[in-house]
Amino acid sequence: MASPAVKLNSGHEMPLVGFGLWKVNNDTCADTVYNAIKTGYRLFDGACGKFAPTLSSVLPKLTGADYGNEVEAGQGVARAIKEKVVTRDELFIVSKLWNSFHDRDRVEPICKKQLKDWGIDHFDLYIVHFPISLKYVDPSERYPPGFTYDGKNVVPGKATIQETWTAMESLVEKGLTKSIGISNFNGQLIMDLLRYAKITPATLQIEHHPYLTQEGLVKLAQENGMRVTAYSSFGPQSFLELEMQRAKDTALLFDNQTVKSIASKHDKTPAQVLLRWATQRNIAVIPKSNNQSRLQQNLDVTSFELSKGELDEISGLNRSLRFNDPLNVSEL
């Protein structure tokens, strides 16, 4: 089973359903990626960054269980290619520029380091992770650096988004990535970026689920030729293992009666309905699972159709409730 693909404004095709590497443990990541490829996944969404400024100090049990697993992900890819399960050209590998490397002269070196970690010579898509510039942390001193400069303090950097985006554009020109995109940008920042961008972002990756539909932002991106990718498609579920109080206080979408009723009608799981709600509206998804059955189910989210009424019912669950907000680190 393979995911259908959509064409990016860069001319390249991107699978509509991919596998997200956020919170995949380092010790299982290689096998997880390999098994996902055998199951039919072709897009893998990685990064070097850490989720929150205080993650390592407040939640030591989760240290390493965030991103920071690109070496291991690359090992899984290499094994699949070596065993002729897939070719490199059949894969769509995504990574992200972390906040500490926004300065013009830091973008290319860190991209090359990440490529080396993956064991590949180019990314299919390279994304600005957050529109936040932080003070540079030398990878030889700490990597991934997380939000803090010294392990304790968040120190802003001086790079503007324009400076960073210009450096991102040069990565395309040098063949280090086929496409470039943005993540966690709001509408105002997108409108500003479009004034000076020589290369329009190919994608916008955002937190997107029925509790946070962001309809205006999605429309803005799509009208300007950007494909939208949703992360945390299951809402609070993604944040429970981070011990986030806001997630604990929020009813699970899997248990929502509207979602369960629609799932039952289509003989699908609530997870499949949540993913189809996105893909049917031309929004790509990047769920993850270590369970083989759910791996297959999550990939099978384009073979059935929800009615307009069902789509509207699910969208009606919107609360404008955001979980991934760097300003809410006190909740961790």
mmCIF file of C-alpha atoms in Angstrom:
data_model
loop_
_atom_site.group_PDB
_atom_site.id
_atom_site.type_symbol
_atom_site.label_atom_id
_atom_site.label_comp_id
_atom_site.label_asym_id
_atom_site.label_seq_id
_atom_site.Cartn_x
_atom_site.Cartn_y
_atom_site.Cartn_z
ATOM 1 C CA MET A 1 0.000 0.000 0.000
ATOM 2 C CA ALA A 2 1.378 3.397 -0.982
ATOM 3 C CA SER A 3 0.172 6.897 -0.247
ATOM 4 C CA PRO A 4 -1.064 9.073 -3.099
ATOM 5 C CA ALA A 5 1.194 12.020 -3.849
ATOM 6 C CA VAL A 6 0.578 15.720 -4.313
ATOM 7 C CA LYS A 7 2.620 18.083 -6.465
ATOM 8 C CA LEU A 8 4.528 20.880 -4.720
ATOM 9 C CA ASN A 9 5.056 24.336 -6.216
ATOM 10 C CA SER A 10 8.701 23.291 -6.694
ATOM 11 C CA GLY A 11 7.547 20.722 -9.235
ATOM 12 C CA HIS A 12 8.333 17.726 -7.019
ATOM 13 C CA GLU A 13 5.803 15.249 -5.696
ATOM 14 C CA MET A 14 5.227 14.620 -1.983
ATOM 15 C CA PRO A 15 3.301 11.705 -0.422
ATOM 16 C CA LEU A 16 0.079 12.823 1.241
ATOM 17 C CA VAL A 17 0.677 10.442 4.151
ATOM 18 C CA GLY A 18 4.055 10.142 5.831
ATOM 19 C CA PHE A 19 5.682 8.929 9.025
ATOM 20 C CA GLY A 20 6.611 11.444 11.723
ATOM 21 C CA LEU A 21 9.794 10.844 13.713
ATOM 22 C CA TRP A 22 8.931 13.078 16.671
ATOM 23 C CA LYS A 23 9.223 11.097 19.928
ATOM 24 C CA VAL A 24 10.570 7.958 18.248
ATOM 25 C CA ASN A 25 13.163 6.553 20.655
ATOM 26 C CA ASN A 26 16.752 6.441 19.444
ATOM 27 C CA ASP A 27 17.172 2.780 20.377
ATOM 28 C CA THR A 28 14.214 1.692 18.237
ATOM 29 C CA CYS A 29 14.271 4.334 15.499
ATOM 30 C CA ALA A 30 16.285 2.394 12.906
ATOM 31 C CA ASP A 31 14.003 -0.634 13.107
ATOM 32 C CA THR A 32 10.913 1.571 13.200
ATOM 33 C CA VAL A 33 11.898 3.364 9.992
ATOM 34 C CA TYR A 34 12.840 0.122 8.273
ATOM 35 C CA ASN A 35 9.528 -1.499 9.191
ATOM 36 C CA ALA A 36 7.598 1.582 8.112
ATOM 37 C CA ILE A 37 9.281 1.450 4.709
ATOM 38 C CA LYS A 38 8.371 -2.244 4.364
ATOM 39 C CA THR A 39 4.780 -1.326 5.265
ATOM 40 C CA GLY A 40 4.664 1.225 2.454
ATOM 41 C CA TYR A 41 5.648 4.567 3.961
ATOM 42 C CA ARG A 42 7.825 6.712 1.742
ATOM 43 C CA LEU A 43 7.847 10.106 3.481
ATOM 44 C CA PHE A 44 9.787 10.460 6.736
ATOM 45 C CA ASP A 45 9.594 13.695 8.685
ATOM 46 C CA GLY A 46 12.570 14.316 10.955
ATOM 47 C CA ALA A 47 14.446 17.158 12.650
ATOM 48 C CA CYS A 48 17.365 17.807 14.941
ATOM 49 C CA GLY A 49 15.456 19.935 17.454
ATOM 50 C CA LYS A 50 14.058 19.318 20.899
ATOM 51 C CA PHE A 51 10.401 19.979 21.712
ATOM 52 C CA ALA A 52 10.614 22.355 24.647
ATOM 53 C CA PRO A 53 13.173 24.466 26.542
ATOM 54 C CA THR A 54 12.818 22.541 29.758
ATOM 55 C CA LEU A 55 12.236 19.049 28.421
ATOM 56 C CA SER A 56 15.560 17.572 29.488
ATOM 57 C CA SER A 57 15.490 19.041 32.989
ATOM 58 C CA VAL A 58 11.811 18.551 33.774
ATOM 59 C CA LEU A 59 11.335 15.238 32.007
ATOM 60 C CA PRO A 60 14.675 13.401 32.078
ATOM 61 C CA LYS A 61 12.927 10.114 31.303
ATOM 62 C CA LEU A 62 12.058 11.527 27.878
ATOM 63 C CA THR A 63 15.494 12.862 27.017
ATOM 64 C CA GLY A 64 16.342 11.483 23.611
ATOM 65 C CA ALA A 65 12.746 10.453 22.980
ATOM 66 C CA ASP A 66 12.039 13.564 20.977
ATOM 67 C CA TYR A 67 13.814 14.325 17.725
ATOM 68 C CA GLY A 68 17.604 14.027 17.672
ATOM 69 C CA ASN A 69 17.256 10.611 16.019
ATOM 70 C CA GLU A 70 18.413 11.379 12.480
ATOM 71 C CA VAL A 71 21.438 9.069 12.610
ATOM 72 C CA GLU A 72 19.221 6.138 13.557
ATOM 73 C CA ALA A 73 16.551 7.091 11.011
ATOM 74 C CA GLY A 74 19.255 7.107 8.362
ATOM 75 C CA GLN A 75 20.349 3.643 9.426
ATOM 76 C CA GLY A 76 16.825 2.365 8.854
ATOM 77 C CA VAL A 77 16.761 3.974 5.414
ATOM 78 C CA ALA A 78 20.179 2.545 4.525
ATOM 79 C CA ARG A 79 19.099 -0.966 5.514
ATOM 80 C CA ALA A 80 15.944 -0.746 3.382
ATOM 81 C CA ILE A 81 17.924 0.497 0.385
ATOM 82 C CA LYS A 82 20.632 -2.147 0.840
ATOM 83 C CA GLU A 83 17.992 -4.894 0.954
ATOM 84 C CA LYS A 84 16.345 -3.417 -2.151
ATOM 85 C CA VAL A 85 13.070 -2.794 -0.352
ATOM 86 C CA VAL A 86 13.130 0.725 -1.794
ATOM 87 C CA THR A 87 15.386 3.074 -3.741
ATOM 88 C CA ARG A 88 16.461 6.503 -2.542
ATOM 89 C CA ASP A 89 14.481 8.138 -5.343
ATOM 90 C CA GLU A 90 11.306 6.517 -4.017
ATOM 91 C CA LEU A 91 11.735 8.122 -0.613
ATOM 92 C CA PHE A 92 10.806 11.646 0.445
ATOM 93 C CA ILE A 93 13.000 12.671 3.367
ATOM 94 C CA VAL A 94 12.192 15.795 5.346
ATOM 95 C CA SER A 95 14.275 17.574 7.950
ATOM 96 C CA LYS A 96 14.221 20.939 9.645
ATOM 97 C CA LEU A 97 16.467 23.872 10.457
ATOM 98 C CA TRP A 98 16.598 24.345 14.211
ATOM 99 C CA ASN A 99 16.321 27.768 15.878
ATOM 100 C CA SER A 100 19.969 27.921 16.926
ATOM 101 C CA PHE A 101 21.154 27.878 13.318
ATOM 102 C CA HIS A 102 19.188 30.750 11.767
ATOM 103 C CA ASP A 103 22.212 32.982 11.092
ATOM 104 C CA ARG A 104 23.079 33.142 7.396
ATOM 105 C CA ASP A 105 26.442 31.429 7.778
ATOM 106 C CA ARG A 106 25.063 28.652 10.014
ATOM 107 C CA VAL A 107 22.314 27.340 7.735
ATOM 108 C CA GLU A 108 24.372 25.461 5.166
ATOM 109 C CA PRO A 109 26.809 23.824 7.643
ATOM 110 C CA ILE A 110 24.021 22.442 9.826
ATOM 111 C CA CYS A 111 22.101 21.216 6.794
ATOM 112 C CA LYS A 112 25.213 19.354 5.651
ATOM 113 C CA LYS A 113 25.647 17.865 9.130
ATOM 114 C CA GLN A 114 22.070 16.628 9.083
ATOM 115 C CA LEU A 115 22.549 15.137 5.627
ATOM 116 C CA LYS A 116 25.624 13.328 6.920
ATOM 117 C CA ASP A 117 23.628 12.045 9.900
ATOM 118 C CA TRP A 118 20.973 10.677 7.542
ATOM 119 C CA GLY A 119 23.636 9.269 5.212
ATOM 120 C CA ILE A 120 22.178 10.973 2.131
ATOM 121 C CA ASP A 121 23.314 13.728 -0.239
ATOM 122 C CA HIS A 122 20.125 15.799 -0.356
ATOM 123 C CA PHE A 123 16.819 16.332 1.400
ATOM 124 C CA ASP A 124 13.564 16.271 -0.480
ATOM 125 C CA LEU A 125 12.241 19.002 1.787
ATOM 126 C CA TYR A 126 14.061 21.156 4.347
ATOM 127 C CA ILE A 127 11.929 23.279 6.657
ATOM 128 C CA VAL A 128 12.444 26.240 8.988
ATOM 129 C CA HIS A 129 11.232 24.580 12.197
ATOM 130 C CA PHE A 130 10.100 27.707 14.069
ATOM 131 C CA PRO A 131 10.130 31.420 13.176
ATOM 132 C CA ILE A 132 12.380 31.876 16.214
ATOM 133 C CA SER A 133 16.048 32.804 16.124
ATOM 134 C CA LEU A 134 18.110 31.612 19.096
ATOM 135 C CA LYS A 135 21.754 32.182 19.944
ATOM 136 C CA TYR A 136 24.070 29.769 18.164
ATOM 137 C CA VAL A 137 25.155 26.637 20.013
ATOM 138 C CA ASP A 138 28.148 24.821 18.552
ATOM 139 C CA PRO A 139 27.085 21.242 17.677
ATOM 140 C CA SER A 140 30.394 19.986 19.066
ATOM 141 C CA GLU A 141 29.349 21.324 22.469
ATOM 142 C CA ARG A 142 25.713 20.163 22.522
ATOM 143 C CA TYR A 143 23.555 18.570 19.860
ATOM 144 C CA PRO A 144 20.662 18.750 19.475
ATOM 145 C CA PRO A 145 20.807 22.072 21.323
ATOM 146 C CA GLY A 146 17.155 22.428 22.330
ATOM 147 C CA PHE A 147 15.755 25.839 23.164
ATOM 148 C CA THR A 148 18.383 26.817 25.715
ATOM 149 C CA TYR A 149 21.804 28.322 25.140
ATOM 150 C CA ASP A 150 23.471 26.845 28.222
ATOM 151 C CA GLY A 151 21.011 24.205 29.326
ATOM 152 C CA LYS A 152 19.125 26.733 31.455
ATOM 153 C CA ASN A 153 18.518 30.028 29.677
ATOM 154 C CA VAL A 154 16.725 30.851 26.439
ATOM 155 C CA VAL A 155 18.860 33.459 24.627
ATOM 156 C CA PRO A 156 17.407 35.043 21.473
ATOM 157 C CA GLY A 157 19.481 35.272 18.327
ATOM 158 C CA LYS A 158 19.686 38.210 15.939
ATOM 159 C CA ALA A 159 18.870 36.635 12.587
ATOM 160 C CA THR A 160 15.791 37.926 10.802
ATOM 161 C CA ILE A 161 13.465 35.580 8.957
ATOM 162 C CA GLN A 162 14.546 37.227 5.711
ATOM 163 C CA GLU A 163 18.194 36.446 6.429
ATOM 164 C CA THR A 164 17.347 32.852 7.247
ATOM 165 C CA TRP A 165 15.078 32.363 4.243
ATOM 166 C CA THR A 166 17.682 33.759 1.845
ATOM 167 C CA ALA A 167 20.127 31.176 3.194
ATOM 168 C CA MET A 168 17.486 28.465 2.797
ATOM 169 C CA GLU A 169 17.041 29.437 -0.851
ATOM 170 C CA SER A 170 20.745 28.946 -1.418
ATOM 171 C CA LEU A 171 20.399 25.325 -0.272
ATOM 172 C CA VAL A 172 18.104 24.677 -3.232
ATOM 173 C CA GLU A 173 20.532 26.374 -5.607
ATOM 174 C CA LYS A 174 23.366 24.162 -4.296
ATOM 175 C CA GLY A 175 21.368 20.947 -4.560
ATOM 176 C CA LEU A 176 21.296 20.227 -0.833
ATOM 177 C CA THR A 177 17.505 20.092 -0.838
ATOM 178 C CA LYS A 178 14.918 19.878 -3.606
ATOM 179 C CA SER A 179 12.300 21.971 -1.817
ATOM 180 C CA ILE A 180 12.141 24.291 1.188
ATOM 181 C CA GLY A 181 9.291 25.039 3.540
ATOM 182 C CA ILE A 182 8.235 26.612 6.809
ATOM 183 C CA SER A 183 6.672 25.401 10.038
ATOM 184 C CA ASN A 184 4.791 27.062 12.888
ATOM 185 C CA PHE A 185 4.461 30.361 10.988
ATOM 186 C CA ASN A 186 1.336 32.483 11.426
ATOM 187 C CA GLY A 187 -0.424 34.384 8.661
ATOM 188 C CA GLN A 188 1.320 37.697 9.278
ATOM 189 C CA LEU A 189 4.768 36.123 9.047
ATOM 190 C CA ILE A 190 3.827 34.291 5.865
ATOM 191 C CA MET A 191 2.557 37.485 4.233
ATOM 192 C CA ASP A 192 5.791 39.247 5.167
ATOM 193 C CA LEU A 193 7.969 36.378 3.881
ATOM 194 C CA LEU A 194 6.155 36.359 0.538
ATOM 195 C CA ARG A 195 7.202 39.982 -0.082
ATOM 196 C CA TYR A 196 10.879 39.099 -0.431
ATOM 197 C CA ALA A 197 11.022 35.335 -1.073
ATOM 198 C CA LYS A 198 12.567 34.346 -4.395
ATOM 199 C CA ILE A 199 11.377 30.799 -3.719
ATOM 200 C CA THR A 200 7.886 30.481 -2.283
ATOM 201 C CA PRO A 201 7.750 27.932 0.545
ATOM 202 C CA ALA A 202 6.615 24.597 -0.838
ATOM 203 C CA THR A 203 4.926 23.589 2.404
ATOM 204 C CA LEU A 204 3.624 24.951 5.677
ATOM 205 C CA GLN A 205 3.708 22.498 8.573
ATOM 206 C CA ILE A 206 1.417 23.334 11.490
ATOM 207 C CA GLU A 207 -0.296 21.806 14.490
ATOM 208 C CA HIS A 208 -3.650 20.839 13.050
ATOM 209 C CA HIS A 209 -6.445 18.716 14.497
ATOM 210 C CA PRO A 210 -10.177 19.154 15.171
ATOM 211 C CA TYR A 211 -9.453 21.143 18.342
ATOM 212 C CA LEU A 212 -7.223 23.514 16.323
ATOM 213 C CA THR A 213 -8.481 23.780 12.737
ATOM 214 C CA GLN A 214 -6.708 27.069 11.815
ATOM 215 C CA GLU A 215 -8.966 27.432 8.782
ATOM 216 C CA GLY A 216 -7.835 30.947 7.870
ATOM 217 C CA LEU A 217 -4.164 29.995 7.988
ATOM 218 C CA VAL A 218 -4.765 26.856 5.919
ATOM 219 C CA LYS A 219 -6.665 28.892 3.321
ATOM 220 C CA LEU A 220 -3.925 31.539 3.140
ATOM 221 C CA ALA A 221 -1.228 28.936 2.592
ATOM 222 C CA GLN A 222 -3.171 26.993 -0.005
ATOM 223 C CA GLU A 223 -4.167 30.116 -1.919
ATOM 224 C CA ASN A 224 -0.480 31.028 -2.137
ATOM 225 C CA GLY A 225 0.536 27.671 -3.555
ATOM 226 C CA MET A 226 1.796 26.011 -0.376
ATOM 227 C CA ARG A 227 0.889 22.493 0.641
ATOM 228 C CA VAL A 228 -0.145 22.233 4.289
ATOM 229 C CA THR A 229 1.142 19.392 6.449
ATOM 230 C CA ALA A 230 -0.519 18.637 9.781
ATOM 231 C CA TYR A 231 1.378 17.435 12.811
ATOM 232 C CA SER A 232 -0.227 16.214 16.045
ATOM 233 C CA SER A 233 -3.289 15.122 14.077
ATOM 234 C CA PHE A 234 -4.675 13.383 17.161
ATOM 235 C CA GLY A 235 -4.615 16.521 19.326
ATOM 236 C CA PRO A 236 -3.890 15.936 23.039
ATOM 237 C CA GLN A 237 -2.862 12.315 22.453
ATOM 238 C CA SER A 238 0.535 13.445 21.165
ATOM 239 C CA PHE A 239 1.308 15.384 24.337
ATOM 240 C CA LEU A 240 0.154 13.077 27.134
ATOM 241 C CA GLU A 241 3.520 11.315 27.375
ATOM 242 C CA LEU A 242 5.132 14.739 27.827
ATOM 243 C CA GLU A 243 3.024 15.109 30.998
ATOM 244 C CA MET A 244 1.496 18.324 29.656
ATOM 245 C CA GLN A 245 -1.296 19.451 31.951
ATOM 246 C CA ARG A 246 -3.294 21.016 29.126
ATOM 247 C CA ALA A 247 -3.333 17.659 27.335
ATOM 248 C CA LYS A 248 -4.341 15.824 30.511
ATOM 249 C CA ASP A 249 -7.256 18.214 30.974
ATOM 250 C CA THR A 250 -8.527 17.756 27.420
ATOM 251 C CA ALA A 251 -10.880 14.987 26.286
ATOM 252 C CA LEU A 252 -9.222 12.621 23.833
ATOM 253 C CA LEU A 253 -10.381 12.927 20.242
ATOM 254 C CA PHE A 254 -10.338 9.122 20.015
ATOM 255 C CA ASP A 255 -13.119 9.113 22.627
ATOM 256 C CA ASN A 256 -15.165 11.905 21.074
ATOM 257 C CA GLN A 257 -18.663 10.668 20.245
ATOM 258 C CA THR A 258 -18.797 12.497 16.897
ATOM 259 C CA VAL A 259 -15.505 10.941 15.779
ATOM 260 C CA LYS A 260 -16.444 7.486 17.095
ATOM 261 C CA SER A 261 -19.832 7.574 15.393
ATOM 262 C CA ILE A 262 -18.343 8.496 12.013
ATOM 263 C CA ALA A 263 -15.649 5.847 12.426
ATOM 264 C CA SER A 264 -18.266 3.189 13.155
ATOM 265 C CA LYS A 265 -20.303 4.189 10.104
ATOM 266 C CA HIS A 266 -17.281 3.737 7.819
ATOM 267 C CA ASP A 267 -15.903 0.685 9.659
ATOM 268 C CA LYS A 268 -12.694 2.586 10.366
ATOM 269 C CA THR A 269 -10.818 3.548 13.530
ATOM 270 C CA PRO A 270 -11.151 7.011 15.081
ATOM 271 C CA ALA A 271 -7.506 7.606 14.117
ATOM 272 C CA GLN A 272 -8.263 6.843 10.472
ATOM 273 C CA VAL A 273 -11.212 9.233 10.500
ATOM 274 C CA LEU A 274 -9.103 12.029 12.014
ATOM 275 C CA LEU A 275 -6.429 11.527 9.364
ATOM 276 C CA ARG A 276 -8.978 11.322 6.557
ATOM 277 C CA TRP A 277 -10.575 14.554 7.775
ATOM 278 C CA ALA A 278 -7.228 16.169 6.967
ATOM 279 C CA THR A 279 -6.258 14.363 3.762
ATOM 280 C CA GLN A 280 -9.690 14.831 2.196
ATOM 281 C CA ARG A 281 -9.143 18.574 2.630
ATOM 282 C CA ASN A 282 -5.746 18.324 0.864
ATOM 283 C CA ILE A 283 -3.756 18.474 4.085
ATOM 284 C CA ALA A 284 -0.851 16.023 4.393
ATOM 285 C CA VAL A 285 -0.392 14.046 7.615
ATOM 286 C CA ILE A 286 2.611 12.506 9.376
ATOM 287 C CA PRO A 287 1.350 10.140 12.099
ATOM 288 C CA LYS A 288 3.587 7.609 13.805
ATOM 289 C CA SER A 289 3.061 4.258 15.461
ATOM 290 C CA ASN A 290 5.170 1.368 16.675
ATOM 291 C CA ASN A 291 2.232 -1.011 16.231
ATOM 292 C CA GLN A 292 2.194 -2.847 12.890
ATOM 293 C CA SER A 293 -1.591 -2.909 12.624
ATOM 294 C CA ARG A 294 -1.873 0.830 13.282
ATOM 295 C CA LEU A 295 0.995 1.499 10.879
ATOM 296 C CA GLN A 296 -1.089 -0.069 8.141
ATOM 297 C CA GLN A 297 -4.295 1.637 9.261
ATOM 298 C CA ASN A 298 -2.680 5.078 9.343
ATOM 299 C CA LEU A 299 -1.474 4.609 5.779
ATOM 300 C CA ASP A 300 -4.977 3.625 4.648
ATOM 301 C CA VAL A 301 -6.580 7.045 5.011
ATOM 302 C CA THR A 302 -7.380 7.928 1.418
ATOM 303 C CA SER A 303 -9.450 4.893 0.394
ATOM 304 C CA PHE A 304 -12.759 6.124 1.820
ATOM 305 C CA GLU A 305 -14.713 9.377 1.620
ATOM 306 C CA LEU A 306 -16.306 11.404 4.377
ATOM 307 C CA SER A 307 -19.411 13.358 3.493
ATOM 308 C CA LYS A 308 -19.401 17.155 3.627
ATOM 309 C CA GLY A 309 -21.632 16.921 6.660
ATOM 310 C CA GLU A 310 -19.155 14.622 8.410
ATOM 311 C CA LEU A 311 -16.240 16.902 7.560
ATOM 312 C CA ASP A 312 -18.187 19.865 8.944
ATOM 313 C CA GLU A 313 -19.129 17.949 12.103
ATOM 314 C CA ILE A 314 -15.500 17.201 12.843
ATOM 315 C CA SER A 315 -14.423 20.772 12.040
ATOM 316 C CA GLY A 316 -17.119 21.944 14.434
ATOM 317 C CA LEU A 317 -15.101 20.501 17.324
ATOM 318 C CA ASN A 318 -12.660 23.411 16.986
ATOM 319 C CA ARG A 319 -11.653 25.104 20.257
ATOM 320 C CA SER A 320 -8.595 26.978 18.938
ATOM 321 C CA LEU A 321 -6.704 24.836 21.439
ATOM 322 C CA ARG A 322 -2.956 24.734 20.815
ATOM 323 C CA PHE A 323 -0.588 22.334 22.562
ATOM 324 C CA ASN A 324 2.775 22.978 20.884
ATOM 325 C CA ASP A 325 3.439 26.526 22.048
ATOM 326 C CA PRO A 326 6.987 27.445 23.127
ATOM 327 C CA LEU A 327 5.510 30.120 25.410
ATOM 328 C CA ASN A 328 3.678 27.496 27.462
ATOM 329 C CA VAL A 329 6.729 25.675 28.760
ATOM 330 C CA SER A 330 5.464 26.160 32.315
ATOM 331 C CA GLU A 331 2.941 23.414 31.579
ATOM 332 C CA LEU A 332 5.687 20.823 31.179
#
